[in-house]
Amino acid sequence: SSGINAEWPLRPGFLVIALALLLPHKSLRGDQVIQSHIFLVVLMIVANLMLTVSVFVTHSGLGAGCDFIAFLANASWLAVHLWVMVEAIQLNTMINEGYTHRDNKQFLRFGCFAIGVGVFIALIGVIVMNVTDYYVNKARDICWLNGTSLLYFMWLPIVVFTLITLALLLKATVFLRKKEEKHEAQEVVVIKKTLLALLVLLTLLDVGWIFAGVAGATTLDTDLTTIQTYCNVVYTVFNIFQGIAVVVLFCILNPKVMDAWRGSKSPPVPDEEEGQEPTQEDIPLANLEAKEEIEEVEAPEVAIIDNSDARSKRSHKSAISLRSGRSRTAPRTVGQASAPAVESLREDAMEKSETKPKKEKSTDCDSALIPLL
């Protein structure tokens, strides 16, 4: 227990930091991966607190309540390992069904599964060990599991849970390679980093508890006190790195968490439709746009279109009259019939190139020459 006493303030501190990074943003709480991380961090905080209480409270001072504290610590640590398994199951579901696939009752079912199985195994341990021996470590006067209880009702179930979780993580890795094209780039990054985070956290948890199981087994023989001390030191080191790993892998290396925090610190974008006054830089631009609109309104587009239509009609009539006159007098050839028409079209092109006042004068002249043609 000396190792547990040395490290107990450190790991809950890192877990509280991780919780403070994950909870404030609604967008993070709505993501099912982040929601699972939050629940895992809460379970780890509760398990650490119960472990701390069970170590510091003495059996001689608490009596029968010591079994209840040890039972809660046992059940909470089993629930932590079961929830890591649940996260591996969720990753497989997201890879197959899509990242946004969500079942509203699934989270509740998984929570009941993790807590329920942990409570069930710990309850069996309390009943069996109190019938055969002692559930708690009365020899050291603490409310923590004795060597036999720790071995059969903590260490062996954790090994079974770890093997199942590793198989699920391996399956998720294989399926992600096959279905990577069906997911967005950021989703693939989040899934890959979650796989890495769970693998690292699972290693730290299980390796630490392996040494804890060995330390608990050495309590059965007083000659193995030195081995127990070394195992407690290794267990302490791995437990400290668990909290650091949660902060780094679940928060700092998660792009969605970092994007949420960067977005919260950026200034809000001003909305022009909500009555915001224009700045000095916007006033010259507004004046220039207004001037261009006025020039477009004053442009005499209608007069130009009408004059061109009238001239085209007059040229067409003059060409027809010339053709009819020539057809009465002599046989028509291509050169004789097309020369007046070409001349008329040339006059129209010259009139278009002149200014507006000249266009009005040419219109009067044309009206005067039409009877002569």
mmCIF file of C-alpha atoms in Angstrom:
data_model
loop_
_atom_site.group_PDB
_atom_site.id
_atom_site.type_symbol
_atom_site.label_atom_id
_atom_site.label_comp_id
_atom_site.label_asym_id
_atom_site.label_seq_id
_atom_site.Cartn_x
_atom_site.Cartn_y
_atom_site.Cartn_z
ATOM 1 C CA SER A 1 0.000 0.000 0.000
ATOM 2 C CA SER A 2 2.973 2.342 0.275
ATOM 3 C CA GLY A 3 3.087 2.674 -3.503
ATOM 4 C CA ILE A 4 -0.619 3.498 -3.632
ATOM 5 C CA ASN A 5 -0.179 6.108 -0.893
ATOM 6 C CA ALA A 6 2.652 7.758 -2.838
ATOM 7 C CA GLU A 7 0.838 8.136 -6.146
ATOM 8 C CA TRP A 8 -2.805 8.610 -5.268
ATOM 9 C CA PRO A 9 -2.883 12.459 -5.537
ATOM 10 C CA LEU A 10 -1.194 12.492 -8.958
ATOM 11 C CA ARG A 11 -3.407 10.364 -11.175
ATOM 12 C CA PRO A 12 -6.773 11.825 -10.097
ATOM 13 C CA GLY A 13 -5.288 15.271 -10.745
ATOM 14 C CA PHE A 14 -4.527 14.438 -14.372
ATOM 15 C CA LEU A 15 -7.948 12.823 -14.763
ATOM 16 C CA VAL A 16 -9.653 15.975 -13.488
ATOM 17 C CA ILE A 17 -7.677 18.014 -16.044
ATOM 18 C CA ALA A 18 -8.866 15.672 -18.808
ATOM 19 C CA LEU A 19 -12.456 16.027 -17.618
ATOM 20 C CA ALA A 20 -12.123 19.816 -17.600
ATOM 21 C CA LEU A 21 -10.969 19.712 -21.232
ATOM 22 C CA LEU A 22 -13.796 17.437 -22.405
ATOM 23 C CA LEU A 23 -16.872 18.717 -20.550
ATOM 24 C CA PRO A 24 -17.254 22.464 -21.317
ATOM 25 C CA HIS A 25 -18.175 22.187 -25.021
ATOM 26 C CA LYS A 26 -21.589 20.922 -26.123
ATOM 27 C CA SER A 27 -20.167 19.874 -29.490
ATOM 28 C CA LEU A 28 -17.785 17.520 -27.699
ATOM 29 C CA ARG A 29 -20.441 16.084 -25.430
ATOM 30 C CA GLY A 30 -22.578 15.325 -28.483
ATOM 31 C CA ASP A 31 -19.821 13.242 -30.098
ATOM 32 C CA GLN A 32 -20.185 9.587 -29.109
ATOM 33 C CA VAL A 33 -16.411 8.990 -28.969
ATOM 34 C CA ILE A 34 -15.872 11.974 -26.662
ATOM 35 C CA GLN A 35 -18.932 10.960 -24.628
ATOM 36 C CA SER A 36 -17.415 7.528 -24.089
ATOM 37 C CA HIS A 37 -14.114 9.099 -23.055
ATOM 38 C CA ILE A 38 -15.915 11.291 -20.509
ATOM 39 C CA PHE A 39 -17.647 8.276 -18.972
ATOM 40 C CA LEU A 40 -14.349 6.381 -18.829
ATOM 41 C CA VAL A 41 -12.589 9.286 -17.107
ATOM 42 C CA VAL A 42 -15.424 9.538 -14.550
ATOM 43 C CA LEU A 43 -15.159 5.801 -13.829
ATOM 44 C CA MET A 44 -11.396 6.103 -13.382
ATOM 45 C CA ILE A 45 -11.800 9.023 -10.960
ATOM 46 C CA VAL A 46 -14.339 7.063 -8.895
ATOM 47 C CA ALA A 47 -12.102 3.957 -8.921
ATOM 48 C CA ASN A 48 -9.096 5.976 -7.769
ATOM 49 C CA LEU A 49 -11.072 7.596 -4.980
ATOM 50 C CA MET A 50 -12.401 4.260 -3.771
ATOM 51 C CA LEU A 51 -8.912 2.760 -3.926
ATOM 52 C CA THR A 52 -7.572 5.671 -1.878
ATOM 53 C CA VAL A 53 -10.324 5.330 0.721
ATOM 54 C CA SER A 54 -9.862 1.569 0.982
ATOM 55 C CA VAL A 55 -6.134 1.992 1.637
ATOM 56 C CA PHE A 56 -6.408 4.785 4.206
ATOM 57 C CA VAL A 57 -9.387 3.401 6.151
ATOM 58 C CA THR A 58 -8.486 0.695 8.675
ATOM 59 C CA HIS A 59 -10.451 -2.475 9.248
ATOM 60 C CA SER A 60 -10.151 -2.147 12.999
ATOM 61 C CA GLY A 61 -11.735 1.275 12.934
ATOM 62 C CA LEU A 62 -14.540 0.610 10.429
ATOM 63 C CA GLY A 63 -15.433 -3.009 11.091
ATOM 64 C CA ALA A 64 -18.036 -4.577 8.805
ATOM 65 C CA GLY A 65 -18.186 -1.470 6.593
ATOM 66 C CA CYS A 66 -14.667 -2.253 5.441
ATOM 67 C CA ASP A 67 -16.004 -5.030 3.193
ATOM 68 C CA PHE A 68 -18.395 -2.589 1.543
ATOM 69 C CA ILE A 69 -15.592 -0.109 0.717
ATOM 70 C CA ALA A 70 -13.429 -2.903 -0.697
ATOM 71 C CA PHE A 71 -16.425 -4.135 -2.702
ATOM 72 C CA LEU A 72 -16.947 -0.669 -4.270
ATOM 73 C CA ALA A 73 -13.263 -0.385 -5.144
ATOM 74 C CA ASN A 74 -13.277 -3.848 -6.685
ATOM 75 C CA ALA A 75 -16.430 -3.188 -8.743
ATOM 76 C CA SER A 76 -15.281 0.234 -9.957
ATOM 77 C CA TRP A 77 -11.932 -1.025 -11.270
ATOM 78 C CA LEU A 78 -13.621 -3.898 -13.067
ATOM 79 C CA ALA A 79 -16.049 -1.384 -14.594
ATOM 80 C CA VAL A 80 -13.095 0.679 -15.884
ATOM 81 C CA HIS A 81 -11.666 -2.289 -17.767
ATOM 82 C CA LEU A 82 -15.097 -3.272 -19.046
ATOM 83 C CA TRP A 83 -15.676 0.236 -20.384
ATOM 84 C CA VAL A 84 -12.422 0.079 -22.339
ATOM 85 C CA MET A 85 -13.913 -3.021 -23.932
ATOM 86 C CA VAL A 86 -17.105 -1.069 -24.627
ATOM 87 C CA GLU A 87 -15.145 1.652 -26.429
ATOM 88 C CA ALA A 88 -13.574 -1.019 -28.627
ATOM 89 C CA ILE A 89 -17.063 -2.324 -29.450
ATOM 90 C CA GLN A 90 -18.215 1.201 -30.324
ATOM 91 C CA LEU A 91 -15.260 1.704 -32.655
ATOM 92 C CA ASN A 92 -16.178 -1.438 -34.568
ATOM 93 C CA THR A 93 -19.770 -0.235 -34.847
ATOM 94 C CA MET A 94 -18.690 3.188 -36.160
ATOM 95 C CA ILE A 95 -16.369 1.662 -38.728
ATOM 96 C CA ASN A 96 -19.114 -0.623 -40.073
ATOM 97 C CA GLU A 97 -22.189 1.626 -39.745
ATOM 98 C CA GLY A 98 -20.608 5.076 -40.049
ATOM 99 C CA TYR A 99 -19.126 7.580 -37.624
ATOM 100 C CA THR A 100 -22.445 9.362 -37.080
ATOM 101 C CA HIS A 101 -24.368 6.143 -36.442
ATOM 102 C CA ARG A 102 -25.943 6.439 -33.017
ATOM 103 C CA ASP A 103 -28.415 4.504 -30.895
ATOM 104 C CA ASN A 104 -29.872 6.616 -28.102
ATOM 105 C CA LYS A 105 -30.330 3.600 -25.826
ATOM 106 C CA GLN A 106 -26.966 2.056 -26.654
ATOM 107 C CA PHE A 107 -25.004 4.223 -24.232
ATOM 108 C CA LEU A 108 -27.362 3.312 -21.390
ATOM 109 C CA ARG A 109 -27.113 -0.398 -22.202
ATOM 110 C CA PHE A 110 -23.315 -0.273 -22.310
ATOM 111 C CA GLY A 111 -23.218 1.591 -19.001
ATOM 112 C CA CYS A 112 -25.441 -0.983 -17.353
ATOM 113 C CA PHE A 113 -23.298 -3.746 -18.836
ATOM 114 C CA ALA A 114 -19.969 -2.357 -17.560
ATOM 115 C CA ILE A 115 -21.198 -1.435 -14.084
ATOM 116 C CA GLY A 116 -23.473 -4.469 -13.745
ATOM 117 C CA VAL A 117 -20.824 -7.054 -14.625
ATOM 118 C CA GLY A 118 -18.298 -5.378 -12.320
ATOM 119 C CA VAL A 119 -20.756 -5.321 -9.431
ATOM 120 C CA PHE A 120 -21.723 -8.946 -10.066
ATOM 121 C CA ILE A 121 -18.128 -10.238 -10.002
ATOM 122 C CA ALA A 122 -17.242 -8.185 -6.919
ATOM 123 C CA LEU A 123 -20.405 -9.372 -5.133
ATOM 124 C CA ILE A 124 -19.499 -12.997 -5.794
ATOM 125 C CA GLY A 125 -16.044 -12.263 -4.396
ATOM 126 C CA VAL A 126 -17.479 -10.816 -1.190
ATOM 127 C CA ILE A 127 -19.751 -13.809 -0.637
ATOM 128 C CA VAL A 128 -17.232 -16.507 -1.502
ATOM 129 C CA MET A 129 -14.270 -15.013 0.347
ATOM 130 C CA ASN A 130 -16.217 -14.227 3.517
ATOM 131 C CA VAL A 131 -17.404 -17.826 3.595
ATOM 132 C CA THR A 132 -13.963 -19.358 3.025
ATOM 133 C CA ASP A 133 -11.600 -16.713 4.411
ATOM 134 C CA TYR A 134 -11.556 -12.904 4.497
ATOM 135 C CA TYR A 135 -12.420 -10.610 1.610
ATOM 136 C CA VAL A 136 -10.273 -7.737 2.909
ATOM 137 C CA ASN A 137 -6.679 -7.656 4.076
ATOM 138 C CA LYS A 138 -7.058 -7.864 7.834
ATOM 139 C CA ALA A 139 -3.381 -8.716 8.282
ATOM 140 C CA ARG A 140 -2.404 -5.187 7.217
ATOM 141 C CA ASP A 141 -5.505 -3.611 8.748
ATOM 142 C CA ILE A 142 -6.745 -1.991 5.508
ATOM 143 C CA CYS A 143 -10.049 -2.145 3.626
ATOM 144 C CA TRP A 144 -8.440 -3.423 0.445
ATOM 145 C CA LEU A 145 -8.570 -6.916 -1.023
ATOM 146 C CA ASN A 146 -6.357 -9.606 0.400
ATOM 147 C CA GLY A 147 -4.084 -11.682 -1.831
ATOM 148 C CA THR A 148 -6.614 -14.369 -2.749
ATOM 149 C CA SER A 149 -9.460 -11.921 -3.411
ATOM 150 C CA LEU A 150 -7.186 -9.723 -5.520
ATOM 151 C CA LEU A 151 -6.004 -12.681 -7.572
ATOM 152 C CA TYR A 152 -9.325 -14.382 -8.346
ATOM 153 C CA PHE A 153 -11.803 -11.507 -8.361
ATOM 154 C CA MET A 154 -9.679 -8.670 -9.731
ATOM 155 C CA TRP A 155 -6.623 -9.880 -11.580
ATOM 156 C CA LEU A 156 -8.059 -12.891 -13.488
ATOM 157 C CA PRO A 157 -11.202 -11.062 -14.684
ATOM 158 C CA ILE A 158 -9.015 -8.170 -15.880
ATOM 159 C CA VAL A 159 -6.886 -10.601 -17.918
ATOM 160 C CA VAL A 160 -10.007 -12.035 -19.578
ATOM 161 C CA PHE A 161 -11.367 -8.542 -20.337
ATOM 162 C CA THR A 162 -8.003 -7.502 -21.771
ATOM 163 C CA LEU A 163 -7.830 -10.428 -24.193
ATOM 164 C CA ILE A 164 -11.339 -9.678 -25.479
ATOM 165 C CA THR A 165 -10.521 -5.975 -25.852
ATOM 166 C CA LEU A 166 -7.314 -6.690 -27.764
ATOM 167 C CA ALA A 167 -9.239 -8.921 -30.178
ATOM 168 C CA LEU A 168 -11.803 -6.148 -30.734
ATOM 169 C CA LEU A 169 -9.099 -3.527 -31.337
ATOM 170 C CA LEU A 170 -7.369 -5.823 -33.840
ATOM 171 C CA LYS A 171 -10.658 -6.386 -35.632
ATOM 172 C CA ALA A 172 -11.327 -2.634 -35.757
ATOM 173 C CA THR A 173 -7.860 -1.992 -37.220
ATOM 174 C CA VAL A 174 -8.380 -4.536 -40.002
ATOM 175 C CA PHE A 175 -11.867 -3.275 -40.857
ATOM 176 C CA LEU A 176 -10.712 0.362 -40.892
ATOM 177 C CA ARG A 177 -8.160 -0.398 -43.601
ATOM 178 C CA LYS A 178 -10.855 -1.990 -45.758
ATOM 179 C CA LYS A 179 -13.497 0.735 -45.232
ATOM 180 C CA GLU A 180 -11.313 3.823 -44.880
ATOM 181 C CA GLU A 181 -12.660 5.350 -48.119
ATOM 182 C CA LYS A 182 -16.219 5.408 -46.740
ATOM 183 C CA HIS A 183 -15.267 7.819 -43.941
ATOM 184 C CA GLU A 184 -14.179 11.453 -43.969
ATOM 185 C CA ALA A 185 -10.522 12.274 -43.416
ATOM 186 C CA GLN A 186 -11.025 13.755 -39.940
ATOM 187 C CA GLU A 187 -13.159 10.795 -38.877
ATOM 188 C CA VAL A 188 -10.429 8.370 -39.926
ATOM 189 C CA VAL A 189 -7.865 10.381 -37.945
ATOM 190 C CA VAL A 190 -10.078 10.366 -34.836
ATOM 191 C CA ILE A 191 -10.718 6.612 -35.089
ATOM 192 C CA LYS A 192 -7.018 5.818 -35.568
ATOM 193 C CA LYS A 193 -5.974 7.975 -32.623
ATOM 194 C CA THR A 194 -8.719 6.465 -30.467
ATOM 195 C CA LEU A 195 -7.442 2.978 -31.317
ATOM 196 C CA LEU A 196 -3.934 4.044 -30.326
ATOM 197 C CA ALA A 197 -5.186 5.703 -27.135
ATOM 198 C CA LEU A 198 -7.135 2.621 -26.043
ATOM 199 C CA LEU A 199 -4.191 0.344 -26.764
ATOM 200 C CA VAL A 200 -1.788 2.507 -24.756
ATOM 201 C CA LEU A 201 -4.247 2.959 -21.884
ATOM 202 C CA LEU A 202 -5.039 -0.752 -21.826
ATOM 203 C CA THR A 203 -1.329 -1.553 -21.637
ATOM 204 C CA LEU A 204 -0.761 0.860 -18.762
ATOM 205 C CA LEU A 205 -3.792 -0.432 -16.884
ATOM 206 C CA ASP A 206 -3.059 -4.113 -17.304
ATOM 207 C CA VAL A 207 0.679 -4.024 -16.792
ATOM 208 C CA GLY A 208 0.118 -2.031 -13.614
ATOM 209 C CA TRP A 209 -2.465 -4.490 -12.363
ATOM 210 C CA ILE A 210 -0.215 -7.447 -13.195
ATOM 211 C CA PHE A 211 2.323 -6.087 -10.752
ATOM 212 C CA ALA A 212 -0.484 -5.304 -8.324
ATOM 213 C CA GLY A 213 -1.622 -8.924 -8.528
ATOM 214 C CA VAL A 214 1.900 -10.163 -7.893
ATOM 215 C CA ALA A 215 2.197 -7.775 -4.962
ATOM 216 C CA GLY A 216 -1.088 -9.074 -3.592
ATOM 217 C CA ALA A 217 0.015 -12.688 -3.975
ATOM 218 C CA THR A 218 3.241 -12.009 -2.068
ATOM 219 C CA THR A 219 1.217 -10.999 0.990
ATOM 220 C CA LEU A 220 0.468 -14.698 1.454
ATOM 221 C CA ASP A 221 4.144 -15.301 2.283
ATOM 222 C CA THR A 222 6.013 -13.014 4.664
ATOM 223 C CA ASP A 223 9.348 -13.988 3.105
ATOM 224 C CA LEU A 224 8.400 -12.192 -0.169
ATOM 225 C CA THR A 225 8.158 -8.715 1.314
ATOM 226 C CA THR A 226 10.997 -7.371 -0.871
ATOM 227 C CA ILE A 227 9.283 -8.529 -4.075
ATOM 228 C CA GLN A 228 6.072 -6.918 -2.892
ATOM 229 C CA THR A 229 7.862 -3.579 -2.432
ATOM 230 C CA TYR A 230 9.291 -3.625 -5.964
ATOM 231 C CA CYS A 231 5.927 -4.577 -7.452
ATOM 232 C CA ASN A 232 4.263 -1.693 -5.620
ATOM 233 C CA VAL A 233 6.836 0.741 -7.052
ATOM 234 C CA VAL A 234 6.235 -0.473 -10.623
ATOM 235 C CA TYR A 235 2.480 -0.337 -10.043
ATOM 236 C CA THR A 236 2.868 3.268 -8.844
ATOM 237 C CA VAL A 237 4.810 4.326 -11.936
ATOM 238 C CA PHE A 238 2.301 2.801 -14.350
ATOM 239 C CA ASN A 239 -0.621 4.333 -12.473
ATOM 240 C CA ILE A 240 0.873 7.830 -12.692
ATOM 241 C CA PHE A 241 1.351 7.438 -16.458
ATOM 242 C CA GLN A 242 -2.289 6.385 -16.845
ATOM 243 C CA GLY A 243 -3.512 9.872 -15.956
ATOM 244 C CA ILE A 244 -0.925 11.509 -18.203
ATOM 245 C CA ALA A 245 -1.875 9.193 -21.078
ATOM 246 C CA VAL A 246 -5.567 10.109 -20.721
ATOM 247 C CA VAL A 247 -4.805 13.852 -20.967
ATOM 248 C CA VAL A 248 -2.435 13.481 -23.913
ATOM 249 C CA LEU A 249 -4.237 10.816 -25.957
ATOM 250 C CA PHE A 250 -7.879 11.689 -25.279
ATOM 251 C CA CYS A 251 -7.508 15.487 -25.305
ATOM 252 C CA ILE A 252 -4.302 16.967 -26.713
ATOM 253 C CA LEU A 253 -3.897 14.552 -29.643
ATOM 254 C CA ASN A 254 -7.625 14.477 -30.441
ATOM 255 C CA PRO A 255 -8.245 16.937 -33.332
ATOM 256 C CA LYS A 256 -11.906 17.460 -32.425
ATOM 257 C CA VAL A 257 -11.060 18.484 -28.860
ATOM 258 C CA MET A 258 -8.359 20.899 -30.015
ATOM 259 C CA ASP A 259 -10.600 22.374 -32.739
ATOM 260 C CA ALA A 260 -13.339 22.975 -30.166
ATOM 261 C CA TRP A 261 -10.959 24.850 -27.873
ATOM 262 C CA ARG A 262 -9.455 26.898 -30.700
ATOM 263 C CA GLY A 263 -12.934 27.841 -31.870
ATOM 264 C CA SER A 264 -14.007 28.958 -28.418
ATOM 265 C CA LYS A 265 -11.132 31.443 -28.194
ATOM 266 C CA SER A 266 -11.566 33.006 -31.649
ATOM 267 C CA PRO A 267 -13.469 36.356 -31.794
ATOM 268 C CA PRO A 268 -17.046 36.210 -33.115
ATOM 269 C CA VAL A 269 -17.620 37.111 -36.734
ATOM 270 C CA PRO A 270 -19.559 40.437 -37.027
ATOM 271 C CA ASP A 271 -22.983 40.207 -38.606
ATOM 272 C CA GLU A 272 -23.827 43.099 -40.935
ATOM 273 C CA GLU A 273 -27.544 42.287 -40.935
ATOM 274 C CA GLU A 274 -27.907 42.984 -37.213
ATOM 275 C CA GLY A 275 -27.512 46.767 -37.536
ATOM 276 C CA GLN A 276 -23.751 47.032 -37.332
ATOM 277 C CA GLU A 277 -22.438 50.458 -38.297
ATOM 278 C CA PRO A 278 -20.056 50.545 -41.289
ATOM 279 C CA THR A 279 -16.404 51.323 -40.673
ATOM 280 C CA GLN A 280 -14.414 54.129 -42.318
ATOM 281 C CA GLU A 281 -12.946 51.668 -44.805
ATOM 282 C CA ASP A 282 -16.401 50.592 -45.972
ATOM 283 C CA ILE A 283 -17.693 54.161 -46.754
ATOM 284 C CA PRO A 284 -15.602 54.859 -49.958
ATOM 285 C CA LEU A 285 -16.516 51.448 -51.318
ATOM 286 C CA ALA A 286 -20.216 52.091 -50.721
ATOM 287 C CA ASN A 287 -20.009 55.496 -52.467
ATOM 288 C CA LEU A 288 -18.286 53.970 -55.483
ATOM 289 C CA GLU A 289 -20.948 51.272 -55.812
ATOM 290 C CA ALA A 290 -23.724 53.878 -55.600
ATOM 291 C CA LYS A 291 -22.061 55.979 -58.329
ATOM 292 C CA GLU A 292 -21.838 53.006 -60.656
ATOM 293 C CA GLU A 293 -25.541 52.269 -60.126
ATOM 294 C CA ILE A 294 -26.480 55.866 -61.053
ATOM 295 C CA GLU A 295 -24.411 55.745 -64.261
ATOM 296 C CA GLU A 296 -26.100 52.506 -65.257
ATOM 297 C CA VAL A 297 -29.549 54.064 -64.795
ATOM 298 C CA GLU A 298 -28.658 57.182 -66.914
ATOM 299 C CA ALA A 299 -27.251 55.184 -69.837
ATOM 300 C CA PRO A 300 -29.529 55.672 -72.956
ATOM 301 C CA GLU A 301 -29.724 52.040 -73.884
ATOM 302 C CA VAL A 302 -33.348 52.184 -75.049
ATOM 303 C CA ALA A 303 -32.740 54.941 -77.655
ATOM 304 C CA ILE A 304 -29.847 53.092 -79.214
ATOM 305 C CA ILE A 305 -31.824 49.881 -79.557
ATOM 306 C CA ASP A 306 -34.813 51.661 -81.113
ATOM 307 C CA ASN A 307 -32.711 53.591 -83.677
ATOM 308 C CA SER A 308 -30.861 50.509 -84.774
ATOM 309 C CA ASP A 309 -34.129 48.649 -85.274
ATOM 310 C CA ALA A 310 -35.576 51.526 -87.304
ATOM 311 C CA ARG A 311 -32.503 51.817 -89.509
ATOM 312 C CA SER A 312 -32.455 48.076 -90.126
ATOM 313 C CA LYS A 313 -36.094 48.213 -91.208
ATOM 314 C CA ARG A 314 -35.452 51.187 -93.549
ATOM 315 C CA SER A 315 -32.441 49.509 -95.116
ATOM 316 C CA HIS A 316 -34.515 46.399 -95.638
ATOM 317 C CA LYS A 317 -37.280 48.396 -97.320
ATOM 318 C CA SER A 318 -34.816 50.277 -99.511
ATOM 319 C CA ALA A 319 -33.227 47.061 -100.632
ATOM 320 C CA ILE A 320 -36.617 45.626 -101.513
ATOM 321 C CA SER A 321 -37.595 48.765 -103.505
ATOM 322 C CA LEU A 322 -34.328 48.715 -105.424
ATOM 323 C CA ARG A 323 -34.773 45.078 -106.292
ATOM 324 C CA SER A 324 -38.340 45.626 -107.485
ATOM 325 C CA GLY A 325 -37.314 48.606 -109.651
ATOM 326 C CA ARG A 326 -34.512 46.785 -111.307
ATOM 327 C CA SER A 327 -36.633 43.717 -111.898
ATOM 328 C CA ARG A 328 -39.021 45.853 -113.950
ATOM 329 C CA THR A 329 -36.340 47.322 -116.224
ATOM 330 C CA ALA A 330 -33.656 44.698 -116.808
ATOM 331 C CA PRO A 331 -32.626 41.199 -115.875
ATOM 332 C CA ARG A 332 -31.147 41.041 -112.352
ATOM 333 C CA THR A 333 -27.574 39.902 -111.684
ATOM 334 C CA VAL A 334 -25.773 39.305 -108.439
ATOM 335 C CA GLY A 335 -23.555 42.376 -108.750
ATOM 336 C CA GLN A 336 -26.371 44.732 -109.733
ATOM 337 C CA ALA A 337 -28.771 43.541 -107.015
ATOM 338 C CA SER A 338 -26.287 43.448 -104.173
ATOM 339 C CA ALA A 339 -24.491 46.784 -104.729
ATOM 340 C CA PRO A 340 -27.281 49.056 -103.384
ATOM 341 C CA ALA A 341 -27.837 46.714 -100.420
ATOM 342 C CA VAL A 342 -24.136 46.716 -99.581
ATOM 343 C CA GLU A 343 -24.059 50.494 -99.870
ATOM 344 C CA SER A 344 -27.052 50.787 -97.525
ATOM 345 C CA LEU A 345 -25.467 48.484 -94.937
ATOM 346 C CA ARG A 346 -22.259 50.502 -95.155
ATOM 347 C CA GLU A 347 -24.159 53.703 -94.434
ATOM 348 C CA ASP A 348 -25.809 52.058 -91.418
ATOM 349 C CA ALA A 349 -22.399 51.008 -90.033
ATOM 350 C CA MET A 350 -21.106 54.564 -90.457
ATOM 351 C CA GLU A 351 -24.145 55.954 -88.651
ATOM 352 C CA LYS A 352 -23.587 53.624 -85.670
ATOM 353 C CA SER A 353 -20.005 54.843 -85.270
ATOM 354 C CA GLU A 354 -21.076 58.487 -85.024
ATOM 355 C CA THR A 355 -22.124 60.287 -81.848
ATOM 356 C CA LYS A 356 -25.676 60.638 -80.570
ATOM 357 C CA PRO A 357 -26.493 64.077 -82.082
ATOM 358 C CA LYS A 358 -25.255 62.914 -85.460
ATOM 359 C CA LYS A 359 -27.470 59.862 -85.183
ATOM 360 C CA GLU A 360 -30.540 62.047 -84.845
ATOM 361 C CA LYS A 361 -29.596 64.112 -87.956
ATOM 362 C CA SER A 362 -28.926 61.025 -90.026
ATOM 363 C CA THR A 363 -32.318 59.690 -89.049
ATOM 364 C CA ASP A 364 -33.966 62.829 -90.524
ATOM 365 C CA CYS A 365 -31.975 62.515 -93.714
ATOM 366 C CA ASP A 366 -32.946 58.921 -94.125
ATOM 367 C CA SER A 367 -36.597 59.763 -93.707
ATOM 368 C CA ALA A 368 -36.239 62.399 -96.436
ATOM 369 C CA LEU A 369 -34.465 60.090 -98.895
ATOM 370 C CA ILE A 370 -36.891 57.158 -98.559
ATOM 371 C CA PRO A 371 -39.483 58.586 -101.080
ATOM 372 C CA LEU A 372 -36.754 59.350 -103.602
ATOM 373 C CA LEU A 373 -35.614 55.715 -103.548
#
